[in-house]
Every structure is written in C-alpha cells, then in structure tokens.
Amino acid sequence: MRAARGILIAAGLGLAAVGVFLALTEIAPSRWFGIAVWVGAAILLHDGVVAPVVVAFGLGAARVRGRVGDRGVAIAQGALVVGAILTAITVPALVASTLGNPNPTILVGSYGIALAVIWAVLLVVATIALRVSRTRLLRAERAARTK
C-alpha cells in the first residue's frame, strides 16, 4: 500500500509539473490571470459545495445504511459526486448559451436538456445498483440465518 501511494503521489507531482511547464511555455502571460481565477473557482466549488454535500450525505446515510449496506451508500455518494461534477461543468455553458453569443457556431447545444438527461441517467443507474446491492444484502442475511 505504501509503495502504491508513493507511486500515485509521484505521478501526481509529475503531472502537475508538466502542467505548470506547459502553462508557462505555451500560454500567453495575459491569460494566466483568467486561468488562475478558473482554478480558484474550481477549488472553491469543490471544497465549498461538492465536498460538504457529499460528507453531509454520507453522515445522513447512516440512517439507511442498515437497509442498503455500505456498498449502497457508496453507490449513492458516487452518483451524487458524478452529478455534481457534471452539473459544475454544464452550468457555465448553460449560462453562456442563455446570454447569447455573436458567433452562432459556439454553444449550440441544449445544455438544460443535457443536464436533465444526465441526472435522469444517474438516477436510473444508481437505482439499479442500489436494488442489486439491497438484493445481495438480503440474500447474505438469509444465508447467514439458515446456517
């Protein structure tokens, strides 16, 4: 475990170094401020919204953990994280498309519909996964009682 963690840390630091190198050599200095604002907003969104919601969800899930198991709670948290991240990616395009754009070839998608479809698919997939998890939990409980 320690070796794997070290490899992951080294890989992350290496990728960060490549990113910094490319930012300094390939991106005009006039754009650095905008990139810094974007990265700062992403960090604030993650640390200020996504992470607290997922933690609160995990703490609240203690009430249903006995019915769906740890795996079920993890599935629901995973769906919530994926949905939150995809929403964070989609909302700026949705806002920009409503404000209009002089170039008609940019932002041509139906971002509101796409976001609704994303959440619907996540809900269906999470429901199926929770159902499977619940069924397995019940089977394991029945097997344990019959032994």
CSV table of C-alpha atoms in Angstrom, one decimal:
chain,number,residue,atom,x,y,z
A,1,MET,CA,0.0,0.0,0.0
A,2,ARG,CA,2.8,2.4,0.9
A,3,ALA,CA,4.5,1.8,-2.5
A,4,ALA,CA,1.3,2.3,-4.4
A,5,ARG,CA,0.7,5.6,-2.5
A,6,GLY,CA,4.2,6.7,-3.3
A,7,ILE,CA,3.8,5.9,-7.0
A,8,LEU,CA,0.5,7.9,-7.1
A,9,ILE,CA,2.0,10.9,-5.3
A,10,ALA,CA,5.0,10.9,-7.7
A,11,ALA,CA,2.7,10.6,-10.7
A,12,GLY,CA,0.5,13.4,-9.5
A,13,LEU,CA,3.5,15.7,-8.8
A,14,GLY,CA,4.9,14.8,-12.2
A,15,LEU,CA,1.7,15.7,-14.0
A,16,ALA,CA,1.4,18.9,-12.0
A,17,ALA,CA,5.0,19.8,-13.1
A,18,VAL,CA,4.1,19.1,-16.7
A,19,GLY,CA,1.0,21.3,-16.4
A,20,VAL,CA,3.0,24.2,-14.9
A,21,PHE,CA,5.7,23.8,-17.6
A,22,LEU,CA,3.1,23.9,-20.4
A,23,ALA,CA,1.2,26.8,-18.8
A,24,LEU,CA,4.4,28.8,-18.6
A,25,THR,CA,5.7,28.0,-22.1
A,26,GLU,CA,2.5,27.5,-24.2
A,27,ILE,CA,0.0,30.0,-22.7
A,28,ALA,CA,0.3,33.8,-23.1
A,29,PRO,CA,1.0,35.6,-19.8
A,30,SER,CA,-2.0,37.7,-20.5
A,31,ARG,CA,-4.2,34.6,-20.0
A,32,TRP,CA,-2.6,33.4,-16.7
A,33,PHE,CA,-4.9,35.5,-14.5
A,34,GLY,CA,-8.0,34.1,-16.1
A,35,ILE,CA,-6.7,30.6,-15.7
A,36,ALA,CA,-5.9,31.3,-12.0
A,37,VAL,CA,-9.4,32.6,-11.5
A,38,TRP,CA,-10.8,29.4,-13.1
A,39,VAL,CA,-8.7,27.1,-11.0
A,40,GLY,CA,-9.6,29.1,-7.9
A,41,ALA,CA,-13.3,28.9,-8.7
A,42,ALA,CA,-13.0,25.1,-9.3
A,43,ILE,CA,-11.3,24.7,-5.9
A,44,LEU,CA,-13.9,26.8,-4.2
A,45,LEU,CA,-16.7,24.9,-5.9
A,46,HIS,CA,-15.2,21.6,-4.8
A,47,ASP,CA,-14.2,22.5,-1.3
A,48,GLY,CA,-17.2,24.8,-0.6
A,49,VAL,CA,-20.1,22.9,-2.3
A,50,VAL,CA,-19.4,19.4,-3.6
A,51,ALA,CA,-17.3,18.0,-0.7
A,52,PRO,CA,-19.6,19.3,2.1
A,53,VAL,CA,-22.7,18.0,0.3
A,54,VAL,CA,-21.1,14.6,-0.1
A,55,VAL,CA,-20.0,14.5,3.5
A,56,ALA,CA,-23.4,15.5,4.7
A,57,PHE,CA,-25.0,12.9,2.5
A,58,GLY,CA,-22.6,10.3,4.0
A,59,LEU,CA,-23.5,11.3,7.5
A,60,GLY,CA,-27.2,11.3,6.8
A,61,ALA,CA,-26.9,7.9,5.1
A,62,ALA,CA,-26.2,6.3,8.5
A,63,ARG,CA,-30.0,6.0,8.9
A,64,VAL,CA,-30.4,3.9,5.8
A,65,ARG,CA,-27.0,2.1,5.9
A,66,GLY,CA,-28.6,-1.0,7.5
A,67,ARG,CA,-31.1,-1.3,4.6
A,68,VAL,CA,-28.8,-0.7,1.7
A,69,GLY,CA,-25.4,-1.5,3.2
A,70,ASP,CA,-22.1,0.3,2.8
A,71,ARG,CA,-22.0,-0.5,-0.9
A,72,GLY,CA,-25.4,1.1,-1.4
A,73,VAL,CA,-24.3,4.2,0.4
A,74,ALA,CA,-21.1,4.4,-1.7
A,75,ILE,CA,-23.2,4.0,-4.9
A,76,ALA,CA,-25.4,6.8,-4.0
A,77,GLN,CA,-22.5,9.0,-3.0
A,78,GLY,CA,-20.7,8.2,-6.3
A,79,ALA,CA,-23.8,9.2,-8.3
A,80,LEU,CA,-24.1,12.4,-6.3
A,81,VAL,CA,-20.4,13.3,-6.9
A,82,VAL,CA,-20.6,12.5,-10.7
A,83,GLY,CA,-23.8,14.5,-11.0
A,84,ALA,CA,-22.4,17.5,-9.1
A,85,ILE,CA,-19.2,17.5,-11.2
A,86,LEU,CA,-21.2,17.2,-14.5
A,87,THR,CA,-23.5,20.0,-13.3
A,88,ALA,CA,-20.5,22.2,-12.5
A,89,ILE,CA,-19.2,21.6,-16.0
A,90,THR,CA,-22.6,22.1,-17.7
A,91,VAL,CA,-23.8,25.2,-15.8
A,92,PRO,CA,-21.3,27.7,-17.3
A,93,ALA,CA,-22.2,26.6,-20.8
A,94,LEU,CA,-25.9,26.8,-19.9
A,95,VAL,CA,-25.5,30.4,-18.6
A,96,ALA,CA,-23.3,31.4,-21.6
A,97,SER,CA,-25.9,30.0,-24.0
A,98,THR,CA,-28.7,32.0,-22.4
A,99,LEU,CA,-26.7,35.2,-22.6
A,100,GLY,CA,-26.2,34.8,-26.3
A,101,ASN,CA,-23.1,34.8,-28.4
A,102,PRO,CA,-22.3,36.7,-31.6
A,103,ASN,CA,-20.7,33.5,-33.1
A,104,PRO,CA,-23.6,31.1,-33.9
A,105,THR,CA,-21.3,28.1,-34.0
A,106,ILE,CA,-20.3,28.3,-30.4
A,107,LEU,CA,-22.5,26.9,-27.6
A,108,VAL,CA,-25.1,25.3,-29.9
A,109,GLY,CA,-26.2,22.5,-27.6
A,110,SER,CA,-29.3,22.2,-25.4
A,111,TYR,CA,-27.5,22.3,-22.2
A,112,GLY,CA,-30.5,22.3,-19.9
A,113,ILE,CA,-31.9,19.2,-21.6
A,114,ALA,CA,-28.5,17.5,-21.5
A,115,LEU,CA,-28.2,18.2,-17.8
A,116,ALA,CA,-31.7,16.8,-17.1
A,117,VAL,CA,-30.8,13.7,-19.1
A,118,ILE,CA,-27.5,13.3,-17.2
A,119,TRP,CA,-29.3,13.4,-13.8
A,120,ALA,CA,-32.0,11.0,-15.1
A,121,VAL,CA,-29.4,8.5,-16.3
A,122,LEU,CA,-27.6,8.8,-13.0
A,123,LEU,CA,-30.8,8.2,-11.1
A,124,VAL,CA,-31.7,5.1,-13.1
A,125,VAL,CA,-28.2,3.7,-12.8
A,126,ALA,CA,-27.9,4.4,-9.1
A,127,THR,CA,-31.4,2.9,-8.5
A,128,ILE,CA,-30.5,-0.3,-10.3
A,129,ALA,CA,-27.2,-0.5,-8.5
A,130,LEU,CA,-28.9,0.1,-5.1
A,131,ARG,CA,-31.5,-2.5,-5.9
A,132,VAL,CA,-28.8,-5.1,-6.8
A,133,SER,CA,-26.9,-4.1,-3.6
A,134,ARG,CA,-30.0,-4.5,-1.5
A,135,THR,CA,-30.8,-7.9,-3.0
A,136,ARG,CA,-27.4,-9.2,-2.3
A,137,LEU,CA,-27.5,-7.9,1.2
A,138,LEU,CA,-30.9,-9.6,1.8
A,139,ARG,CA,-29.6,-12.9,0.3
A,140,ALA,CA,-26.5,-12.7,2.5
A,141,GLU,CA,-28.6,-12.1,5.6
A,142,ARG,CA,-30.9,-15.0,4.7
A,143,ALA,CA,-27.9,-17.3,4.1
A,144,ALA,CA,-26.4,-16.3,7.5
A,145,ARG,CA,-29.7,-17.1,9.3
A,146,THR,CA,-30.1,-20.5,7.7
A,147,LYS,CA,-26.6,-21.7,8.8
